[in-house]
Amino acid sequence: MQRVVQEEERKVESAWFRNVNPSTCNVDIVLTKLMENSLRERSSVIEGMVNLAFILLGEKAAKGRETSAEKLWRLGISVLVKLVKKHNKVTGCVLQRLTDCIISDQAVTQYTDCLHQLSMSVPLVLNEYRSSIITLLEMLTQLPGPVAENVVYAVLPIVRSFPSLRDVLIMVLRKALFARNVGTRKMAVSGFLQLLKHLDVKGLAVLSSSQSSYHSSNPRQSPGPSLLTQIDMETGNSSSNNEAICLELLGVLRRCFMQQADVRLRLYEGLHSGVTRNPELREYVQDMLINHFGQFYESDTDTLPPINFTKAVVLKDISVELLEPLGHLVFSLQQVATPNSSDSSPTKIISVLESLCLRMLKCSLEDFGLDETTNLLDVVPESQQKQEIVCQILGVFEALMGYTVSSCTVDTSAEKVRKLNGLFKGYRMLAEFAKNNGKAGKKTSRDSDTQPKKMDVGKKATGKGRTVAFMFPHTVLDCHVTYKMLCILYMNSVPWCTAEAANCVKGRHEFSSYVMNTTLKLVKASQDEKRRKKSTSMLTSFVNIGRLLYTNCVIRLREFSQLHVGTAALALECFNELFSLMCSHYEDKLEQFLEEVGTVPVREGLTEQLLALVSKYEENLTSVLSEAGDDEDDPLAKKIPLLLIQGLGLFTLKIPCNDASTTVLNWVKTFVKDKVLSDVYLVKAILSLLFKLEVRCKGSSQLFDHITMQLFEIMGTVDEDEEVQEHTSYCIVRAGCESAVLSQLCDTVSQMLKHVDWVLSRLQAEYTAMTHAVSDTLQAKREILKSRECDVVHQVSHCLKILNYMSSLALDPGPTTDAVLKLLTQQYINLTMLTKYFILRSNKGNPAFQNARFEMVVRLAGKHLSPHVYNLISYIEANQKKNKKNGIKKKKAGPLLIKSKVLRETRFIPNLIFEIEQFEKLVIELSKKSKVNLMNYVKLGTYRDFRIHSNRLHTTDDEDQNVSNASDAVVDGVEAQGKGCADDSVVKEPPRKKARKQ
């Protein structure tokens, strides 16, 4: 099943792979038929299906294979849900095994998702086996915090329907609220908030009409009040009972104010959702929050600042402790402070928030205890306290800006906008102070222990020390507030703000950049969440933001960029991230999202909706590049075309492989052929998209050959006599970006070779199965096998031609050369596997490789590719020796360059030579077995042989001849001088000593 899932993914990536493997069975349909037709009175089959489902759920999500693992998990969950629906007797076994897996395993997301699906689909069946649910709930305090939170979320559909299970959960959560582990306490708070969110004060949430009749026959499941409720309510009214439970939950949550800051932060983040579902609880929540906030609030209207921040951030010995996340507390206050339409009189909490706004507007840096001498990045505790206080002040400013926007009405919009501008001015003043404070400060590794838990500093290695910079805290705002800010900035009219008031904000580029950047961070944070709890309110906010960005930013990108290019880049990136978020977390809602964002309705299909986005991005990309002459040095202006290309890739790769995707491919080809891009990153991005589409839409293509031959003209060749064939030139491939082009080409060919390896393994398995099978269709299967062998050989030949050109390039030592050597090694490994397969398939009477034209592969590899590879290796080594001989002085190489050189000298080249020799050895073996002479197509390697370089030999001979002539001349001169001096003096030699007789 894992191979089936991976094959489906590869079919999407490669047109050749789809042609070779045209049909694959639908595992879900097969298992469904098996469960429907073969499970009656067959306990062994049922047991086997349960085991199979848990094997699928137990698949590990390896890096790079998360998507495959998630598909297998969904398949396992589907099998278990269908089994429990059809055969209730397996429920106890399933629940027990789920409980064991959740308790024992570390990665349990798939098991909790399965439990959630069962709770949603068959709550009455699960209630019959509630002992297993109770056992799991009692284990919550012993589970890691995130796992326990997922368990609580999974059992909520059944817990809210049955009072006995609800009482057990409340009792366990109250116990967990005072556990020793902080993660367990945070889980308890999340559990109470989830209960509060799913209980209706004015609704029959305890029992439905169908469940009431069931409980009437089960006295053990009395629909009475909670056993833990300490408030006396009428038991006959379920609505009152729900109100009592909700008030009890709020009473328990009030005790969170005695907990650590992290626990309280979890309370502030989720309290608003319960109030939104039950507006009747708003008053209770307001009183609870405002009474707690009174500990830090300065009631005197003349006191600045209005909050005592030193009470929230305190010193303990040499460390700094955050007692209260004031930014999140103020934001939670403003969330529950919206007045009811029936009561227009301001409440106490609104008065406090208004006073906060007015007084924070008047605050200066001196009021916060900051001045030019303040060093936020020092390691002393006092500086760390100041640093954390600055973070809390920034959070309070953000929360008050959120309140100003949320409480804005037509009548008060002018005043609210003035306050918004003033609050942002104060926020920006403090942010600039923190950003510019202590830029040259340094710290050592010993200082890290004194950093507060909440606040980290950014570090960058420079010389002996590390420069540090102020790291801004995460925003306290949510997507709902940022959407309202975006509406003021970019919509022509909104019902809750006048046009005159909105115009006071629209011209402020700093504020628009801040809002767009905050929205982008919120979307990225939602995409990184692993729990993937799909919230309807969050989905609504995402759809609203996407519609606003597309209508006012993407469609009018040219006008938008002229106003502020930085904000335009942020808007494009935010829209791309939103689309990725919808594809990963809300894939079933993607068509509805595109309908709301664009103008193409759902009935016209996903392809038409995506083509509308692609068309707009293509138009914007052409327009931006044609006008980029004046902004070539602006990094933000360069980022916009890169984001457009990334968006094109996101949209195009979601389009099914049909004529529509071919149309996009043709446009990209024309673009690459005609456009000249100066930025290497743009070249790399557009070529990556082009190569993916080419592999995805066409089984075979000459594109890669033409681009490689164009690299001949730019980089040169190892063999000067190499002739460049006629080819199509692409303007985007130019001098200066050859490394980026070659890197993308290597990645693409590597992916093609992986597809060949996969199909080859499949062919080998099918051939092994056919050798032991007896069937009437065996001959037809053999013919299909031969056809697929021809396809494999043709694809390998195509890759060989590309690598033949690539190995002739004059490559300089570096990462690109390493990539080429690794790719060549992968190609010879592929050839070795193919040769082994034909050794298995062939014999003297049946040389099967001849039907597949395997001789062509041997000829291409042996006569053409191998000599080029040996020449390339010699060229690389000659360049290295030449650089050493000439004594070229270079700067001290970094660790990456040193590592690359060592790998190339000790691993890449030896491995490549070894794989070439292995391939040649197997070709000889295939020749002997089939009695077909394949050695005519192979030129044995000579790299390990003793070699005499004729050019070097001639050079050496000439040097020796010159030296010999010079020596003769010197000797002749010496002899002539000796003859002239012989007559004047005779040098007598001393007499020789006689040898002693032994």
Short mmCIF file of C-alpha atoms in Angstrom, two decimals, residues 55 100 114 142 147 258 277 339 351 453 468 542 588-589 593 628 657 716 761 771 774 838 926 998:
data_model
loop_
_atom_site.label_atom_id
_atom_site.label_comp_id
_atom_site.label_asym_id
_atom_site.label_seq_id
_atom_site.Cartn_x
_atom_site.Cartn_y
_atom_site.Cartn_z
CA ILE A 55 -0.14 -1.23 10.58
CA ASP A 100 -2.15 1.51 24.17
CA CYS A 114 -8.76 8.22 14.58
CA GLN A 142 0.84 11.08 32.73
CA VAL A 147 -0.51 14.58 23.38
CA MET A 258 -2.19 31.84 40.60
CA ARG A 277 -20.31 30.83 21.73
CA PRO A 339 -20.67 46.14 24.28
CA SER A 351 -13.65 52.76 30.60
CA LYS A 453 12.64 32.28 29.22
CA VAL A 468 23.29 40.49 19.55
CA PHE A 542 -8.36 33.36 6.10
CA ASP A 588 -11.48 20.10 1.06
CA LYS A 589 -12.32 23.83 1.17
CA PHE A 593 -11.70 29.55 -1.06
CA ALA A 628 12.18 46.96 -13.53
CA CYS A 657 -1.94 17.00 -15.90
CA GLY A 716 33.62 25.65 -22.66
CA SER A 761 12.31 -2.57 -9.26
CA THR A 771 8.08 -17.16 -13.40
CA VAL A 774 0.29 -20.26 -14.36
CA PHE A 838 18.77 -8.28 -18.09
CA LEU A 926 25.84 -10.56 -19.70
CA GLN A 998 97.99 -8.32 5.12
#
